[in-house]
Coordinates of C-alpha atoms and ligand atoms in Angstrom, one line a residue:
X15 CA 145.6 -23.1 84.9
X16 CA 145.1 -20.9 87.8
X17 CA 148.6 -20.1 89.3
X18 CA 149.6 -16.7 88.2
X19 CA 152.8 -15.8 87.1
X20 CA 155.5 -13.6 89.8
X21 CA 154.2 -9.6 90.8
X22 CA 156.5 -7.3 88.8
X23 CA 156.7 -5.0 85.9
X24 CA 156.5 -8.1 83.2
X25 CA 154.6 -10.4 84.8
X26 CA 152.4 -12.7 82.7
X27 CA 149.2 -14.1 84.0
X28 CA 149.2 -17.9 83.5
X29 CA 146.3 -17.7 81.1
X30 CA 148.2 -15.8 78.5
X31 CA 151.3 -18.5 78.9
X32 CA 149.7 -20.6 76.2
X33 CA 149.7 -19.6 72.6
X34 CA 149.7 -21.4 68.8
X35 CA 152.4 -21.4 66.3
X36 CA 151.9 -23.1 62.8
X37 CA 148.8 -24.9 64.6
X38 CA 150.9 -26.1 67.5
X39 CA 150.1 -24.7 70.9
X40 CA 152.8 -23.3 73.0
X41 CA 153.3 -22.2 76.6
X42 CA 155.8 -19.6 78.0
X43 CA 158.8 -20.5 80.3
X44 CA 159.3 -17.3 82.6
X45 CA 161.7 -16.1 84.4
X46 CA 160.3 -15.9 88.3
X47 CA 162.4 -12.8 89.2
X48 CA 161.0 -10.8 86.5
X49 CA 158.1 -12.5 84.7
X50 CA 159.7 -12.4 81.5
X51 CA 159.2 -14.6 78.7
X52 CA 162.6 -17.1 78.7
X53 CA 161.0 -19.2 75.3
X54 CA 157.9 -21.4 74.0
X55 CA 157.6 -24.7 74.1
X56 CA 155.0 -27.0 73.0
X57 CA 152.1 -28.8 74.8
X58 CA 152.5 -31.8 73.8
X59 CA 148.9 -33.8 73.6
X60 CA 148.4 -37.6 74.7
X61 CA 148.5 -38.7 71.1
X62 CA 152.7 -37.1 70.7
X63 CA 153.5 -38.7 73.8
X64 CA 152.1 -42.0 72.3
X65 CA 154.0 -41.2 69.5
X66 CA 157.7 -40.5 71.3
X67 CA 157.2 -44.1 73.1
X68 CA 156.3 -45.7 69.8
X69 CA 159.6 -44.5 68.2
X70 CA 161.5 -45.3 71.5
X71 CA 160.9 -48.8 70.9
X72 CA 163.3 -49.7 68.3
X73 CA 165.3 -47.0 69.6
X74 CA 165.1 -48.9 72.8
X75 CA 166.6 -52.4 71.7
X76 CA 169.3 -50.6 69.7
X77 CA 170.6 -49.1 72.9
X78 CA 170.1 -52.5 75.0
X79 CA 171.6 -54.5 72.2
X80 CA 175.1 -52.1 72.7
X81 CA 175.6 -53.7 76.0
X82 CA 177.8 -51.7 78.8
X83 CA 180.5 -51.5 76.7
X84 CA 178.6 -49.8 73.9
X85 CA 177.2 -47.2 76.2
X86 CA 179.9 -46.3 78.4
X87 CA 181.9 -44.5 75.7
X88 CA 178.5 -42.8 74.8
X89 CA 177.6 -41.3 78.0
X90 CA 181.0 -40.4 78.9
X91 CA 180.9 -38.2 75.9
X92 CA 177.7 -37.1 77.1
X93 CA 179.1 -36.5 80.3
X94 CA 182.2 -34.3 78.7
X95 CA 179.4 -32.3 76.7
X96 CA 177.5 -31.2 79.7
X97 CA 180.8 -30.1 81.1
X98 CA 181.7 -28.8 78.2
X99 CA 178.8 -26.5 78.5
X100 CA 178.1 -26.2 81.9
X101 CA 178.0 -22.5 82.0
X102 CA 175.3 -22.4 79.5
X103 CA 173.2 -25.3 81.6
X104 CA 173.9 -23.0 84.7
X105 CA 172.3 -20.3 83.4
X106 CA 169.6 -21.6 81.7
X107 CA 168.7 -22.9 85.4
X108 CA 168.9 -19.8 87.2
X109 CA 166.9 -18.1 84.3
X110 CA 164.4 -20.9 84.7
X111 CA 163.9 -21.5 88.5
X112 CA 165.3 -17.9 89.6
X113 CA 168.0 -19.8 91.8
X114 CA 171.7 -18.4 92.3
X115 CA 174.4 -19.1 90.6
X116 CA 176.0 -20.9 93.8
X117 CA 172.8 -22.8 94.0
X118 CA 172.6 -24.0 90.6
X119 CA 176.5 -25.1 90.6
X120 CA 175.6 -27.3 93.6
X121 CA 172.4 -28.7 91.4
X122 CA 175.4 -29.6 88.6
X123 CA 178.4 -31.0 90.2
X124 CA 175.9 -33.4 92.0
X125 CA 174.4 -34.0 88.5
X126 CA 178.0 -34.8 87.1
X127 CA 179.2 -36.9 89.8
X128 CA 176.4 -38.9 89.7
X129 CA 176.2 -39.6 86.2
X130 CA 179.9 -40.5 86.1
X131 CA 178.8 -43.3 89.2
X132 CA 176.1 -44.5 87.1
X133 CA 178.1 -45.0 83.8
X134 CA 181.1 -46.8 85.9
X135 CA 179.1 -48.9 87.4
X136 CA 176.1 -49.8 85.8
X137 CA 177.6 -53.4 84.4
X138 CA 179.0 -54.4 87.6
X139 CA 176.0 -54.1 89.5
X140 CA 173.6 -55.1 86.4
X141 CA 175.7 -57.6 84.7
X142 CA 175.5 -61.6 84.7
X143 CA 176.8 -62.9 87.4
X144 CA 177.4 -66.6 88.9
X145 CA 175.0 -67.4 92.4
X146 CA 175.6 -70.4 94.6
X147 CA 172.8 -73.4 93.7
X148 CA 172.6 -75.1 97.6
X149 CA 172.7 -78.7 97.4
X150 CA 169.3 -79.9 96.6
X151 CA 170.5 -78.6 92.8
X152 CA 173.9 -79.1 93.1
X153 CA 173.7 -80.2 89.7
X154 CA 173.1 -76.9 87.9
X155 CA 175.0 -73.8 87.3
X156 CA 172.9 -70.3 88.2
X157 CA 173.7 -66.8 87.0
X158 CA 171.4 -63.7 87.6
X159 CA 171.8 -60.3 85.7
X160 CA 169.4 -57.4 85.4
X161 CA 168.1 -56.2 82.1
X162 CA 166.2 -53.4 80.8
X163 CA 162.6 -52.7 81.2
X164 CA 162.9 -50.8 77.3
X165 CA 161.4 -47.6 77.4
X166 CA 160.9 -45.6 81.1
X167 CA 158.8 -42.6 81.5
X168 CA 160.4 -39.7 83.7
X169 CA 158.3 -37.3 85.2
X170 CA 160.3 -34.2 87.2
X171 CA 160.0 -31.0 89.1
X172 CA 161.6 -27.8 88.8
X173 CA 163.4 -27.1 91.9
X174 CA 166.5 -28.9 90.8
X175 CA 165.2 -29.2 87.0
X176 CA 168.5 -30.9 86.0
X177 CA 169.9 -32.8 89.0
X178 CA 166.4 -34.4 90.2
X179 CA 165.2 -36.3 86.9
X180 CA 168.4 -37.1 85.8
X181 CA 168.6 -38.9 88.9
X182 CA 166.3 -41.5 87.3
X183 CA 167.2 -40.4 83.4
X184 CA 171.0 -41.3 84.0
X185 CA 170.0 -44.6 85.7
X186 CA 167.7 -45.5 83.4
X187 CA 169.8 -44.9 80.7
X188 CA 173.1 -46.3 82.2
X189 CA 170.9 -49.7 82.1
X190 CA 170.2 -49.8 79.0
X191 CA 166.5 -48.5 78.8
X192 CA 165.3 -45.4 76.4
X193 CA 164.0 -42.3 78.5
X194 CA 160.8 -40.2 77.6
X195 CA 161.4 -37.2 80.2
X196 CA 158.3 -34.6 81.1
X197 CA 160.0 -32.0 82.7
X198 CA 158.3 -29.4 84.8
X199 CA 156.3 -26.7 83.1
X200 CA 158.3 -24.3 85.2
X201 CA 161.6 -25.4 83.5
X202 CA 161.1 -26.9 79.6
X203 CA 164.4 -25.7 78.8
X204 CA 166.4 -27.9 81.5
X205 CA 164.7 -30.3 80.2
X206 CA 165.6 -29.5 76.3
X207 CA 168.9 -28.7 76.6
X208 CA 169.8 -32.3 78.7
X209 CA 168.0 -34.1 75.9
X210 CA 169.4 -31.7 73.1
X211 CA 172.8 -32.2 74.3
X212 CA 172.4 -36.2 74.8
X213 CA 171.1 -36.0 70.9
X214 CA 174.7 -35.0 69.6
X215 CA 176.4 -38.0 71.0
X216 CA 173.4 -40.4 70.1
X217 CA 172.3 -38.5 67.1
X218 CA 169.8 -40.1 64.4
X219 CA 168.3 -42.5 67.4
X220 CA 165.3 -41.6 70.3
X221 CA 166.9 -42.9 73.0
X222 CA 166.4 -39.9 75.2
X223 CA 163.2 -37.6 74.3
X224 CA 162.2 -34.7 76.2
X225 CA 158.2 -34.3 76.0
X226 CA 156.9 -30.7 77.4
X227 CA 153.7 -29.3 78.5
X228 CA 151.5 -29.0 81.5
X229 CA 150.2 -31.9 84.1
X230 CA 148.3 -33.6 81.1
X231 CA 151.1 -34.2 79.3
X232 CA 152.6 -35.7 82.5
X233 CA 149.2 -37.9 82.9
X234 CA 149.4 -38.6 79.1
X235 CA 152.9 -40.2 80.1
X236 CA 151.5 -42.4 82.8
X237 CA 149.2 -44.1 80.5
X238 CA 151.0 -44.4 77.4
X239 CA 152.3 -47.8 77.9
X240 CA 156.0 -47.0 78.8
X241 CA 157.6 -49.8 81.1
X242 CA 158.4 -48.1 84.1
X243 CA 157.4 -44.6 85.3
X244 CA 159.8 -42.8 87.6
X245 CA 158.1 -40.2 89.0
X246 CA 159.8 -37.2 91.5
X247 CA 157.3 -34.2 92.7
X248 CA 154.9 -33.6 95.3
X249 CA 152.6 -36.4 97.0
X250 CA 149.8 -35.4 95.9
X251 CA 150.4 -36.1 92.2
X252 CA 152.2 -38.9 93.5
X253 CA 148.9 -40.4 94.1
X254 CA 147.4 -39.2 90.7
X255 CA 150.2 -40.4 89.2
X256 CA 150.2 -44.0 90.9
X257 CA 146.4 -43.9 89.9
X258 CA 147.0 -43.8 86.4
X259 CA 150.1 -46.5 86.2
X260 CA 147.7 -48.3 88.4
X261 CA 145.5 -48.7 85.5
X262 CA 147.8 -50.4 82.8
X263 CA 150.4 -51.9 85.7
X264 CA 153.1 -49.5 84.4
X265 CA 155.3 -49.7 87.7
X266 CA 156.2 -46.7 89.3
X267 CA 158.9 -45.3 91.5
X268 CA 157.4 -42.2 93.6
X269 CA 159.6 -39.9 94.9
X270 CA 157.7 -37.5 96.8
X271 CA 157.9 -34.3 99.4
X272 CA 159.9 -34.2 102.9
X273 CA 159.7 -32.5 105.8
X274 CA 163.1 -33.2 107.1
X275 CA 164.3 -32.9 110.2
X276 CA 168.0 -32.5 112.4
X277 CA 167.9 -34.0 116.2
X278 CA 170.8 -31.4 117.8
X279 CA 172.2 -33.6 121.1
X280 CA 173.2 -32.2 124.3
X281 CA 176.9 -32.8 123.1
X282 CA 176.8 -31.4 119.5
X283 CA 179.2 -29.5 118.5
X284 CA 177.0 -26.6 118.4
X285 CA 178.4 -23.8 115.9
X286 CA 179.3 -27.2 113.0
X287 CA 175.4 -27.4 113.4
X288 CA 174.1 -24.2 113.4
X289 CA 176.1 -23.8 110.1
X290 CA 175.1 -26.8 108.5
X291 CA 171.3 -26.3 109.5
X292 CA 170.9 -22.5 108.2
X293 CA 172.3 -24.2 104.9
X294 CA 170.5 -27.2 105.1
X295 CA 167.0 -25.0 105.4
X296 CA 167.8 -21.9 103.6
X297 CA 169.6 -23.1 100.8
X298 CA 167.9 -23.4 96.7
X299 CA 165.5 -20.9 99.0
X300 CA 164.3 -24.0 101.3
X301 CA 163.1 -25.3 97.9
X302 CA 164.7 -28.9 98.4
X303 CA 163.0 -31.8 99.0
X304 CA 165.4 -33.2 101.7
X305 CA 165.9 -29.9 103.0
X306 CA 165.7 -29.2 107.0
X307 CA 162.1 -27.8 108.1
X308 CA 162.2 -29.0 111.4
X309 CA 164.8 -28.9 114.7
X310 CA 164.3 -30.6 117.5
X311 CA 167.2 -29.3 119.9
X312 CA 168.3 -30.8 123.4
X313 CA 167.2 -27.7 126.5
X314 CA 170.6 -27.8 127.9
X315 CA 172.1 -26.1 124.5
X316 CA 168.8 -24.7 123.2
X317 CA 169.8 -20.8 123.6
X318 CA 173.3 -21.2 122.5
X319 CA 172.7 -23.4 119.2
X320 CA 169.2 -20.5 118.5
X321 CA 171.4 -17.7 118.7
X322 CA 173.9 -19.3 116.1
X323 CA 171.1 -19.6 114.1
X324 CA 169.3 -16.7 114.1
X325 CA 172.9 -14.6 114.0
X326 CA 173.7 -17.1 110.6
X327 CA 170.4 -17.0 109.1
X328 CA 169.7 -12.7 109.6
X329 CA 172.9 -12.2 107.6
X330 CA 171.7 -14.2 104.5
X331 CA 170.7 -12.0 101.3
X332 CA 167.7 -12.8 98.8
X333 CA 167.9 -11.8 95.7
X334 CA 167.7 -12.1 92.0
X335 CA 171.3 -11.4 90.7
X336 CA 173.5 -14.5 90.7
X337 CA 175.5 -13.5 94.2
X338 CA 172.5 -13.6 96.2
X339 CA 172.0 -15.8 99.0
X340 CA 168.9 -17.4 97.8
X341 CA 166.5 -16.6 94.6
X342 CA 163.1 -16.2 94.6
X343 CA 160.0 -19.1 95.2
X344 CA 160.0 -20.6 91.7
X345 CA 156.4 -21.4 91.6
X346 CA 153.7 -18.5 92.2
X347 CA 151.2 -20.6 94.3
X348 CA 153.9 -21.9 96.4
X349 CA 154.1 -18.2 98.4
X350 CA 150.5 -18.2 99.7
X351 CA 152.1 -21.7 101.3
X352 CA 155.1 -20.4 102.8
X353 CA 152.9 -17.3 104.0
X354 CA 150.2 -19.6 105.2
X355 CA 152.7 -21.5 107.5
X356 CA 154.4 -18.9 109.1
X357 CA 151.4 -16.5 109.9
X358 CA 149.7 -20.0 111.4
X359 CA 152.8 -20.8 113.8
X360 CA 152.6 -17.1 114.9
X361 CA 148.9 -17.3 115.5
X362 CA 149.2 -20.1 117.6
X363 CA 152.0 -19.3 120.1
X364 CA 155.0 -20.0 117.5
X365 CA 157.5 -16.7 118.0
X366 CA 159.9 -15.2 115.5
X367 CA 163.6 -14.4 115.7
X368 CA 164.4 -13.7 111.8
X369 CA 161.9 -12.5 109.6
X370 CA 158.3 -12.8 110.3
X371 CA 154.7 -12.6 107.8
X372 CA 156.5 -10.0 106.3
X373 CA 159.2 -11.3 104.7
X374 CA 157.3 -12.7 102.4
X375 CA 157.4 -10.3 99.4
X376 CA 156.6 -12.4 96.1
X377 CA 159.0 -13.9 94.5
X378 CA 161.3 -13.4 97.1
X379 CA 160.8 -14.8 100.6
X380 CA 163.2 -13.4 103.5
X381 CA 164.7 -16.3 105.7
X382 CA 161.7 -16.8 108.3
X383 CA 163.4 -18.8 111.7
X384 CA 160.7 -20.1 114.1
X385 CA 160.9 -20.8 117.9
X386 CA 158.5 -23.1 119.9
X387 CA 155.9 -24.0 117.2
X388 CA 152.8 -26.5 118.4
X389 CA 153.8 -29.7 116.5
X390 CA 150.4 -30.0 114.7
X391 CA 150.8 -27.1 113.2
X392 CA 151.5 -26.2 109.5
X393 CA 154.6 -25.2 109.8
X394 CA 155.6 -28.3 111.4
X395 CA 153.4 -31.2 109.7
X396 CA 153.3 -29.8 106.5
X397 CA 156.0 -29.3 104.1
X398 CA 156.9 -25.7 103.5
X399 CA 159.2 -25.6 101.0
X400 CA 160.6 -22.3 101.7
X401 CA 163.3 -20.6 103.9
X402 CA 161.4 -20.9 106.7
X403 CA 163.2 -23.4 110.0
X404 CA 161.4 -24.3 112.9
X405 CA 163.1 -24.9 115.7
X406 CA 161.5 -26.6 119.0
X407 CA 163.5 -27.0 122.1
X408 CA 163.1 -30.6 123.6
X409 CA 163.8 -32.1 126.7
X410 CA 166.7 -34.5 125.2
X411 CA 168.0 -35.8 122.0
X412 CA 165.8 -39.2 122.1
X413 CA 162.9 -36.7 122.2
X414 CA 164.0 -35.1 119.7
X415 CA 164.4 -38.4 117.8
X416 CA 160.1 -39.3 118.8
X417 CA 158.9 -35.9 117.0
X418 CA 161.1 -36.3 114.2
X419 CA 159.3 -39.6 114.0
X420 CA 156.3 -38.6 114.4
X421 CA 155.9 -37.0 110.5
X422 CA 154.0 -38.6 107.9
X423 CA 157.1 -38.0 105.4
X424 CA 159.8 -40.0 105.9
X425 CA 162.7 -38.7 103.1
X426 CA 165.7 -36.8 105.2
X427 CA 167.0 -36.4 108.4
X428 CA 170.2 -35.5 110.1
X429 CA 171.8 -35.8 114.0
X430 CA 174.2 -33.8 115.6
X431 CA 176.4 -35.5 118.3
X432 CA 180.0 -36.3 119.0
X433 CA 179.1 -39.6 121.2
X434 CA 175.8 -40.8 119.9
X435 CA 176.0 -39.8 116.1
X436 CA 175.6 -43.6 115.1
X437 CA 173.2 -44.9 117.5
X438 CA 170.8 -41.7 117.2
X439 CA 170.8 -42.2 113.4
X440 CA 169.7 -45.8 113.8
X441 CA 166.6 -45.0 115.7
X442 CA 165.6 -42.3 112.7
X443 CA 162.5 -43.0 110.9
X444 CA 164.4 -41.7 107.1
X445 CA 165.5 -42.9 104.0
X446 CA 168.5 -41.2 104.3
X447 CA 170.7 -39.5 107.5
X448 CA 173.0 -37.5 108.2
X449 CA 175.8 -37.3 111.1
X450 CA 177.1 -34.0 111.9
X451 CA 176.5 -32.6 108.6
X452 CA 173.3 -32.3 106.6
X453 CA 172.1 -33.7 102.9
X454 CA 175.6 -35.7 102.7
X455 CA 173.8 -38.3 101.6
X456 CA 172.6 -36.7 98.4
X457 CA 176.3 -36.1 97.3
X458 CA 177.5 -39.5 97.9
X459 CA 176.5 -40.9 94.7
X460 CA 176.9 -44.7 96.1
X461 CA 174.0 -44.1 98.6
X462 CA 170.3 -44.4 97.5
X463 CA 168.4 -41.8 97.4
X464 CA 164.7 -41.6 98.9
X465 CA 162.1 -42.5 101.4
X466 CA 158.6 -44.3 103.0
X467 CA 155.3 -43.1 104.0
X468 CA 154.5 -39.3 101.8
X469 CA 157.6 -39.2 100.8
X470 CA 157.2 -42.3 98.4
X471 CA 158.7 -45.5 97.7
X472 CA 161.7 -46.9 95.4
X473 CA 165.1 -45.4 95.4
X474 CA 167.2 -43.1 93.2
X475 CA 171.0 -43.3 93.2
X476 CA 174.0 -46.2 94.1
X477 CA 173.1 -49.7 93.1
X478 CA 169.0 -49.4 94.5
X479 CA 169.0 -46.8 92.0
X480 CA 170.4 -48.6 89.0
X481 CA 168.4 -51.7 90.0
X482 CA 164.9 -49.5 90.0
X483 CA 165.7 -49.1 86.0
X484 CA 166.1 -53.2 85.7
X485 CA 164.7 -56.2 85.8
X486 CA 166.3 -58.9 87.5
X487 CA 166.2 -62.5 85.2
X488 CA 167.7 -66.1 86.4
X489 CA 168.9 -68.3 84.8
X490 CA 169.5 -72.2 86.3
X491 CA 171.3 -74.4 83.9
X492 CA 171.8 -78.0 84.0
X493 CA 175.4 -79.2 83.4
X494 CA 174.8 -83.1 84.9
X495 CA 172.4 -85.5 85.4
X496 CA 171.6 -85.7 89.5
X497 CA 171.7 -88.8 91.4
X498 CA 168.3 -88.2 93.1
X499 CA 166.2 -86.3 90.3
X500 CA 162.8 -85.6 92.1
X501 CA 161.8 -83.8 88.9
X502 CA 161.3 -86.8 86.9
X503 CA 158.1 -89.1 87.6
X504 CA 160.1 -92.1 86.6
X505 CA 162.0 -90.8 90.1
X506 CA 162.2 -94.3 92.3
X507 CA 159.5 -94.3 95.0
X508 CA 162.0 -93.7 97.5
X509 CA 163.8 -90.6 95.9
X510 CA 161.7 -87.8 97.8
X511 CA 161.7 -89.8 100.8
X512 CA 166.1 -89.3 100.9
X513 CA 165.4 -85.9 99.7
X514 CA 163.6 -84.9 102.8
X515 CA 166.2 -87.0 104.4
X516 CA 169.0 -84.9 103.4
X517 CA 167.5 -81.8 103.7
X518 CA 166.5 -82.5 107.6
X519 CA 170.3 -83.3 107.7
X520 CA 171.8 -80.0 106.2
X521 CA 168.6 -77.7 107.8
X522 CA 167.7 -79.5 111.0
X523 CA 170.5 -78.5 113.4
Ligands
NDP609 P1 154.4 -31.4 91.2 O1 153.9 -32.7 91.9 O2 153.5 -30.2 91.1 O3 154.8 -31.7 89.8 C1 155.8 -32.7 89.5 C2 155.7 -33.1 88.0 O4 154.5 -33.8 87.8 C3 155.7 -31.9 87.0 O5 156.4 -32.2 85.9 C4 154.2 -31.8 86.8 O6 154.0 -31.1 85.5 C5 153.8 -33.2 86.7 N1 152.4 -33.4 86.9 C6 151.4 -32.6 87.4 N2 150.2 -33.2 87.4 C7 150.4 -34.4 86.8 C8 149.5 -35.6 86.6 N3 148.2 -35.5 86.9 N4 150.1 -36.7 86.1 C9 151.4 -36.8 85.8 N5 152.2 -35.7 86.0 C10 151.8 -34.6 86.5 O7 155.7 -31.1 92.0 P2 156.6 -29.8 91.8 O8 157.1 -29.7 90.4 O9 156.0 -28.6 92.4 O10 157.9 -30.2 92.7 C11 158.0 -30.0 94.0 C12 157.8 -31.2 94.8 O11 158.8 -32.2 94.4 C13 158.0 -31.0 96.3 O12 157.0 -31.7 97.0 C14 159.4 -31.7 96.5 O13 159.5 -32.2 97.9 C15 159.3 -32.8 95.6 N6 160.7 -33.3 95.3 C16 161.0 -34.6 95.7 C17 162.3 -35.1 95.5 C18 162.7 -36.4 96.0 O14 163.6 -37.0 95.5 N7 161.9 -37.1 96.9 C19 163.3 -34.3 94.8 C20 162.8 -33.0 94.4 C21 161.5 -32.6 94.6 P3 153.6 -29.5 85.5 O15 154.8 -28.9 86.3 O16 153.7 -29.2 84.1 O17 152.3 -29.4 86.2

């Protein structure tokens, strides 16, 4: 490992996160304000991973076998017991990623909502159900329904520890597959505690096992056998990870990085969006995947909508006690990042109005706003993931639309405009928009979730999401015998011939 742990008066070198108990080795979770040691958890090696997905198996058909009905009462408990001890999960999150209480509450009511979606809906958007057969089959009856792949891999990150994975872990679950979960190294306990809690309502069976440890273990994952692999983090182990399911055909779902962006039109209603883009880039620290990086706003209300901004975004408190504004950068090597991208815009004609270079102090990074920054730079083509917005003043709205386009990520994105709010989301190059607010479509747990080029492939969330966790499998059955039967060679020589017949009849108009 080479990252280091937070500066401060308990910091602990990476190095020294690892240690052995009764032969087992262990890393440290830390809290990033202070460094401190939260708890150990074990690295688990290749050959435990292999070992939680060989006892998921039977575990696995147990839990398919209870159909919907089974489940649903079992993850509404589940659902009730995470509510039940919400407090406990909210603080074991801010201990873990640093993040404020506010911040962490947004993190769990999404989680909730969407786990209710997924539970209530899982068998009527999975189940059997009855498709039309055409003519040329007329004869048969056809159902579809989706079924389980058995045991899915989840790999997560730590920004939102609980709300991101379980994004796939609720899913998967809902549709009747086990879950092996590797959460990040920065936050085992999330991780623990979701699989702890789902342990007393499904005690006795492995449906849901939590596997911790550094990127091995993750890689370990990829290659021990599971069915699917749902994978949420950064692009570049996107491609590591896609590497390795490459290897075995384990499918994967990537969810990857963003570097969203909000097109503000000549006839926005300009304070709304100031508001909604200072919490759209500042909030969970600018540590959100779909968070805003970049805004592209129209000349003719440039000044007005920056000084919003800036007057928004200087007022806004970091800290590490739960009422601060934002915590800290969770992961140590992310600040050299964030301090990388500013000093570059600045260096290359980029100008301040909040913050600067200096704001960042490690852990803590001071909200950083950005005017007029050349679009190939860092700050702008890269993601950040910090509290640092970039605004760039564009001729009109449609521009504004081309350089939002013109990213390689392709997760996020959000338009302000009271006439053109529809049209201008259309012409986005995103997964996912926004009109006149931002991340709404994260909360709106009917929507998928996720996006194309970097920023991945597959979808989280809503039906897409349920179906990423299933299989589809079709069944055609025969319930007479057909006049014509073309699938028979004691078929009459003239039986395809009134086939084709018929069909140019029905299809040739
Ligand atoms: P990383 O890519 O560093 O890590 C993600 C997970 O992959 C961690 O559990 C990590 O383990 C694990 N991992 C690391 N190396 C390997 C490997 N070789 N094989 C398998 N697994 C491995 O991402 P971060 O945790 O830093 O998360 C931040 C990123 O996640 C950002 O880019 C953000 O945009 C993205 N993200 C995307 C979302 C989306 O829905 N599109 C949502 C949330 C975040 P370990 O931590 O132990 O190294």
């Amino acid at each position: 490992m080479t990252q280091t742990a937070p500066d401060g008066p308990q910091a602990v070198p990476v190095d020294d996160r690892t240690a052995h108990a009764a032969g087992e080795e262990q890393f440290a979770s830390l809290d990033p304000r202070t460094g401190e040691v939260l708890a150990h958890h074990p690295v688990h090696s290749a050959d435990d991973v292999a070992e939680a997905v060989r006892a998921a198996r039977p575990a696995a058909a147990w839990w398919r076998d209870l159909g919907f009905a089974g489940r649903t009462p079992l993850l509404t408990a589940w659902r009730k017991l995470l509510l039940a001890r919400l407090d406990e999960l909210l603080a074991l999150i801010s201990a873990e990623t640093g993040k404020s209480a506010d911040d962490a509450r947004i993190e769990l009511v999404l989680l909730i909502d969407h786990l209710h979606w997924a539970t209530r809906n899982a068998g009527r958007v999975l189940g059997k159900r009855r498709v039309a057969t055409g003519v040329l089959l007329a004869n048969h009856s056809a159902t579809v329904e989706y079924k389980p792949y058995g045991v899915v891999g989840v790999i997560g990150p730590w920004n939102y520890p609980a709300f991101t994975p379980m994004g796939s872990i609720t899913h998967a679950l809902a549709a009747g597959n086990a879950v092996v979960f590797k959460p990040s190294e920065y936050t085992p306990g999330v991780g623990r505690f979701l699989a702890d809690t789902f342990a007393e309502v499904v005690p006795g069976r492995p449906v849901f096992q939590v596997v911790t440890g550094f990127g091995e273990t993750g890689a370990a994952l990829c290659r021990s056998g599971v069915d699917k692999l749902a994978f949420t983090g950064s692009t570049a182990t996107g491609r590591r990870v896609m590497a390795a399911c490459a290897e075995t055909l384990t499918p994967v779902l990537v969810e990857c990085g963003g570097k969203d962006a909000v097109v503000i039109a000549e006839d926005a209603d300009l304070r709304a969006a100031a508001e909604a883009v200072v919490f759209g880039g500042f909030t969970n620290a600018g540590q959100t995947c779909a968070g805003v990086e970049r805004v592209y706003v129209a000349d003719a209300v440039a000044d007005e909508f920056t000084a919003l901004v800036t007057a928004r975004a200087a007022r806004l408190r970091p800290g590490g006690d739960p009422d601060a504004d934002l915590g800290p950068i969770t992961m140590p090597s992310q600040v050299e990042i964030v301090r990388s991208h500013v000093r570059d815009a600045l260096e290359r004609g980029g100008r301040a109005v909040v913050g600067g270079v200096e704001s960042v102090r490690p852990p803590f990074v001071e909200p950083v706003v950005l005017l007029d920054v050349p679009e190939d730079s860092a700050a702008v083509a890269d993601e950040t993931f910090g509290p640092v917005l970039v605004i760039n003043r564009v001729a009109d709205a449609d521009e504004g639309v081309r350089r939002a386009n013109a990213s390689r990520y392709a997760l996020g994105a959000a338009v302000f405009s009271r006439s053109r709010g529809d049209e201008l989301a259309g012409k986005m190059r995103a997964g996912m928009v926004s009109v006149n607010s931002v991340l709404a479509f994260a909360g709106i747990p009917s929507l998928p979730f996720g996006g194309s080029g970097d920023s991945g492939f597959g979808r989280v969330h809503g039906e897409d999401g349920l179906r990423e966790f299933a299989a589809p499998q079709s069944v055609a059955r025969k319930r007479f015998g057909a006049p014509l039967n073309p699938s028979s060679y004691d078929r009459g020589s003239r039986t395809l011939r009134h086939v084709v017949r018929l069909v140019r009849l029905l299809h040739g108009r």
